XYZ file of C-alpha atoms in Angstrom:
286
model
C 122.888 -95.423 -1.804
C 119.398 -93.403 -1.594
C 117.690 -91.198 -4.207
C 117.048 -88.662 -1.920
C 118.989 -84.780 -2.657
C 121.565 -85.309 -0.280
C 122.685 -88.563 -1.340
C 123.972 -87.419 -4.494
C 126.775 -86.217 -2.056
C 128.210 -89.773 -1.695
C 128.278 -89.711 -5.667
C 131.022 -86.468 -5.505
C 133.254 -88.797 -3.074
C 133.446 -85.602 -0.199
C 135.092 -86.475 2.416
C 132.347 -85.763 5.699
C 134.173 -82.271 6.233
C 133.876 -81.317 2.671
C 129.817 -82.775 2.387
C 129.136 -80.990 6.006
C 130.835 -77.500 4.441
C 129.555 -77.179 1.171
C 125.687 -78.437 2.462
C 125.873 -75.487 4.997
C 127.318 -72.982 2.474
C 124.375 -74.002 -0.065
C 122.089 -73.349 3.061
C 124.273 -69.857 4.664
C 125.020 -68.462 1.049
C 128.208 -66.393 1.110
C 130.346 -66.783 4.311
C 133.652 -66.702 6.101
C 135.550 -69.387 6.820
C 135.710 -68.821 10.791
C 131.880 -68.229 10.684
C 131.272 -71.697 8.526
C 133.910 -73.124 10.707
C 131.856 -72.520 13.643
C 128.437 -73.360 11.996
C 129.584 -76.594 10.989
C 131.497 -77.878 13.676
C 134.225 -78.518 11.151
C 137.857 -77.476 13.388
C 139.247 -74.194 12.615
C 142.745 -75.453 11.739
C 140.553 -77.864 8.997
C 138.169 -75.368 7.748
C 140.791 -73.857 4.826
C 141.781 -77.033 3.425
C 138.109 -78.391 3.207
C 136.892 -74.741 1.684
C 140.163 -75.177 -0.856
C 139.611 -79.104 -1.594
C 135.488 -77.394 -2.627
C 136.956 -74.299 -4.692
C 139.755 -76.749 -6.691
C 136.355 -79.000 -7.680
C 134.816 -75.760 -8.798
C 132.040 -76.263 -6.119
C 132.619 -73.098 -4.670
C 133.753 -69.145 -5.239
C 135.951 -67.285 -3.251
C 134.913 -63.722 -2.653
C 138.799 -61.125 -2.104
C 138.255 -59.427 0.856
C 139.822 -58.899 4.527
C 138.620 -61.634 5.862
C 137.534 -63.242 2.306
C 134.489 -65.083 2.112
C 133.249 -68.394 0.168
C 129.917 -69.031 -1.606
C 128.593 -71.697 -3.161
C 128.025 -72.223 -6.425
C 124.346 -72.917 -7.834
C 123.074 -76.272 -7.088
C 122.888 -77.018 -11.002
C 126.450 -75.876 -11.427
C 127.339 -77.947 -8.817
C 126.002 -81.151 -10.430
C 127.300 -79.884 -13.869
C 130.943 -79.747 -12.612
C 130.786 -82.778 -10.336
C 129.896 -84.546 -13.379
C 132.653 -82.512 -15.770
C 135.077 -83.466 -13.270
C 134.425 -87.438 -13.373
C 134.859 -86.826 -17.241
C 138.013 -85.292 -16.690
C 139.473 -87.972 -14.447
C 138.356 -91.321 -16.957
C 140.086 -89.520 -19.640
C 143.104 -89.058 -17.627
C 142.902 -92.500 -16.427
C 142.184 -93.794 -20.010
C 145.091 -91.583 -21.212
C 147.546 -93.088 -18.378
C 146.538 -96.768 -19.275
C 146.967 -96.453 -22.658
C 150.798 -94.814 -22.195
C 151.394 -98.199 -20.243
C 149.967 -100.230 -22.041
C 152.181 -101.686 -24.607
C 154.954 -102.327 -21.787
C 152.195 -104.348 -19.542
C 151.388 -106.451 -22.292
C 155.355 -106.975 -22.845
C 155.981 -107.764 -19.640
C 152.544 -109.659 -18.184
C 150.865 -111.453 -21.541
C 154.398 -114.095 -21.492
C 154.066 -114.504 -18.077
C 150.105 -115.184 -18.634
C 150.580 -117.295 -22.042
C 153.375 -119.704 -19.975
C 150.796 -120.134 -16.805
C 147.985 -121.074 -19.187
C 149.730 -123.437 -20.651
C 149.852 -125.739 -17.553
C 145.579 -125.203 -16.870
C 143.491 -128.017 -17.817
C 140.810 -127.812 -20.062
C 138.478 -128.362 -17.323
C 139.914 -126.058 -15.179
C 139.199 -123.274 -17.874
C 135.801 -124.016 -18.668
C 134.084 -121.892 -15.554
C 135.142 -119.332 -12.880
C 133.259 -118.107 -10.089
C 132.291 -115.269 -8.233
C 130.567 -114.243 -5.497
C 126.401 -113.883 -5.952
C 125.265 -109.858 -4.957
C 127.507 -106.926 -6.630
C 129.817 -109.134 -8.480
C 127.735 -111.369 -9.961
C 125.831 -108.510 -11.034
C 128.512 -106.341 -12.023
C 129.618 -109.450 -14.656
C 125.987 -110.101 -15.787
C 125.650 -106.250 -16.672
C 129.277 -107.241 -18.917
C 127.609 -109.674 -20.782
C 124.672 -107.176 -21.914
C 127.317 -104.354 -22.602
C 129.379 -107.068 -25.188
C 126.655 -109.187 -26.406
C 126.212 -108.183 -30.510
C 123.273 -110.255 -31.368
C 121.218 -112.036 -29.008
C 121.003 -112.250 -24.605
C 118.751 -115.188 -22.892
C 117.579 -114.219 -19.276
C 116.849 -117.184 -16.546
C 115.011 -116.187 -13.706
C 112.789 -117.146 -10.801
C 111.640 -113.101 -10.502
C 114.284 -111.383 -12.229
C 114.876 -109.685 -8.945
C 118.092 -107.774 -10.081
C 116.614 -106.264 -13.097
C 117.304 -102.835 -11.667
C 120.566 -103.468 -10.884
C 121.411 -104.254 -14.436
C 118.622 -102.445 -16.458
C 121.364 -99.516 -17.566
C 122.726 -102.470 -19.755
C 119.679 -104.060 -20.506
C 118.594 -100.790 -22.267
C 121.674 -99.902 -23.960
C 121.892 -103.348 -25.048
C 118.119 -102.645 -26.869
C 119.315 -99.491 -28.010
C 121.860 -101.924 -30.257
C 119.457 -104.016 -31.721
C 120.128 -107.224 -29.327
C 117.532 -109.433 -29.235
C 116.739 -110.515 -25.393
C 114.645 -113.041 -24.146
C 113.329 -113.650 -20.887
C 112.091 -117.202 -19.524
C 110.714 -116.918 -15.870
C 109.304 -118.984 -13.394
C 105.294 -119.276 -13.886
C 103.944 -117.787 -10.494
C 102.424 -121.027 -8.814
C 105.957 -121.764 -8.164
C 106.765 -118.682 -6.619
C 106.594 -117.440 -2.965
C 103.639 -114.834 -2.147
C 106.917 -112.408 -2.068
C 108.344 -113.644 -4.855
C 105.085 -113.247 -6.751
C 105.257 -110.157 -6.407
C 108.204 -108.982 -7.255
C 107.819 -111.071 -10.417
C 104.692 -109.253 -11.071
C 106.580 -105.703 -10.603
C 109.287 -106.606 -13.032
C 107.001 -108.123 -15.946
C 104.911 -104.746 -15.798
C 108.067 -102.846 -16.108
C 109.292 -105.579 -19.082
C 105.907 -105.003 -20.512
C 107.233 -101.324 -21.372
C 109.558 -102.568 -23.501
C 108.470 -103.197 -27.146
C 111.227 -105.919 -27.695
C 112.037 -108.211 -25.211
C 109.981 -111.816 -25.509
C 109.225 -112.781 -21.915
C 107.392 -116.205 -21.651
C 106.892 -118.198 -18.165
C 108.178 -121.799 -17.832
C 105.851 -124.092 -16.423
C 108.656 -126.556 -14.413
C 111.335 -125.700 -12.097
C 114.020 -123.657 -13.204
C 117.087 -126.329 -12.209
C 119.289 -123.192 -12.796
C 119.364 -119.685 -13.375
C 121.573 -117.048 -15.249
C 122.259 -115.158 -18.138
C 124.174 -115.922 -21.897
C 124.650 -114.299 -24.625
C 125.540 -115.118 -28.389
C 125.389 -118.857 -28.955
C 126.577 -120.729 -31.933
C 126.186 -123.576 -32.809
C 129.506 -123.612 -34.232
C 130.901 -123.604 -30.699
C 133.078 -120.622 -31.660
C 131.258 -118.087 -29.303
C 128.939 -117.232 -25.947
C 129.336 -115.869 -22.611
C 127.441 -116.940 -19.603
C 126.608 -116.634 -16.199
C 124.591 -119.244 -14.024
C 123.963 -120.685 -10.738
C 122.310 -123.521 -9.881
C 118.909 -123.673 -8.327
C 119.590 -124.100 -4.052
C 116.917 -122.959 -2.322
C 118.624 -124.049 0.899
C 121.277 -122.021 0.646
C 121.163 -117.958 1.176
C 122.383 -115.709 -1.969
C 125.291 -114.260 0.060
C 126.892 -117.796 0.503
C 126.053 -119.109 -2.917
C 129.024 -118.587 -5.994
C 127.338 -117.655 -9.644
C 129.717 -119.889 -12.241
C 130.522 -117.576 -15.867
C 131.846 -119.515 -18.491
C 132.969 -118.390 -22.500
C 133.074 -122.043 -23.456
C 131.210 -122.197 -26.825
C 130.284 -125.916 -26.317
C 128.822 -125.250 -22.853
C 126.680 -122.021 -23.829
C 125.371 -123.676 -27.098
C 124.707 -126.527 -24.552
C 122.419 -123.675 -22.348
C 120.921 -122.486 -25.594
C 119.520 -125.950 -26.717
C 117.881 -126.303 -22.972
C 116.687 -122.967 -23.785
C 115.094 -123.524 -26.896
C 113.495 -126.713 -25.545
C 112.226 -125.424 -22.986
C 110.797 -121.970 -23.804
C 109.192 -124.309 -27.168
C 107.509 -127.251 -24.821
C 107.781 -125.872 -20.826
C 106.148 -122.477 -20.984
C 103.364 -119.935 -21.454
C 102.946 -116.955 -22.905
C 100.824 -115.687 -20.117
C 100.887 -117.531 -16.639
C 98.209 -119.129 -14.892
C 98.474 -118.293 -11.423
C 97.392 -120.976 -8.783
C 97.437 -120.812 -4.753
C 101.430 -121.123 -3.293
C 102.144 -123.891 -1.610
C 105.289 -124.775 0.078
């Protein structure tokens, strides 16, 4: 999805009739349906139903009259509702869960709690899932539940934008997040780069400690909230194939305490005796 003004349409979920309608009716101003109809391309016998699917999301007004027209409604209205209306449906979603949800947990957490009990302990201690969206989508879950602390991997930190919403709020709460990346000389030209992008936008945050490590990274991911104790952590990691493109590669998450205490002790060791504050940037060589 773009940033440009008519993207936003693939945020409102219009179907192409509805997106075509309401773009020419922002453009026409106040209009019959026949005459939109015909503007559009959008079928006569189609052209009601699309102008009443618009009005019920209160992106539209319908002027009485023989014939009556349809306008749109201001552009800032427009996004105001759009986003009023997504409020209105997660509360009705939230509402419907929550009548269900004592008789799913009757019914499922048996089932669930009688399965588990035949898993192995190793069997338990990861699952995968695929490296792009999903892999993202659960890194951005560990920001949103860490309480105290989140550790950052990277080569580049190439996905930072795809998970700075959580990042943020996750500074908003007070979490303390360090970042260990590769130190440049290891890096591709293009990889330099990007790395150089994302430290200058890390560099406008007042709390995050970013150091570079001066070995290969033998794996990459995210954890949060350690112990020691073994009695918490969450994390997310992949090992380092360069072989191997992202969109055949599997990203392991784990919420063994052991294992992530494990990561936080590599951690520690190496952001003490394997990095740099700033990085000394040599010539690339493959």
């Amino acid at each position: 999805m773009g940033d440009g003004a008519e993207d936003i349409f693939d945020l409102f979920g219009l179907t192409e009739y509805e997106e075509t309608a309401l773009t020419e009716l922002l453009r026409l101003g106040q209009t019959t349906a026949p005459n939109l109809a015909e503007a559009t391309g959008v079928p006569k016998a189609r052209i009601y139903g699309v102008l009443d699917a618009l009005s019920d999301r209160g992106f539209l007004k319908i002027v009485p009259g023989r014939p009556k027209e349809y306008q749109a409604k201001p552009p800032a209205e427009i996004l105001d509702r759009a986003t009023e209306n997504q409020r209105q449906s997660y509360e009705e979603f939230e509402t419907a869960v929550e009548q269900r949800r004592d008789a799913f947990l009757s019914e499922y957490e048996p089932r669930y709690e009688r399965a588990s009990a035949s898993i192995s302990p190793a069997a338990e201690l990861f699952h995968v899932v695929d490296v792009g969206e999903p892999s993202e989508r659960e890194t951005r879950h560990i920001y949103e539940q860490a309480t105290e602390r989140v550790v950052v991997i990277s080569k580049a930190f190439e996905y930072f934008d795809a998970v700075r919403p959580a990042f943020e709020s996750a500074l908003e709460r007070d979490i303390d997040i360090s970042v260990l990346l590769l130190a440049p000389d290891h890096l591709s030209a293009e990889n330099r780069e990007i790395q150089s992008e994302v430290v200058g936008e890390l560099g406008g945050y007042d709390d995050v400690d970013i150091r570079f490590s001066t070995e290969r990274l033998p794996w990459r991911g995210t954890f949060a909230d350690p112990s020691m104790d073994y009695d918490s952590g969450t994390a997310i990691l992949l090992v380092q194939e360069d072989e191997i493109p992202n969109h055949m590669r599997q990203a392991a998450i784990t919420e063994n305490g052991a294992f992530v205490a494990g990561l936080k002790r590599y951690f520690d060791l190496a952001w003490e005796y394997e990095s740099d504050s700033l990085p000394e940037v040599r010539s690339f060589e493959e």
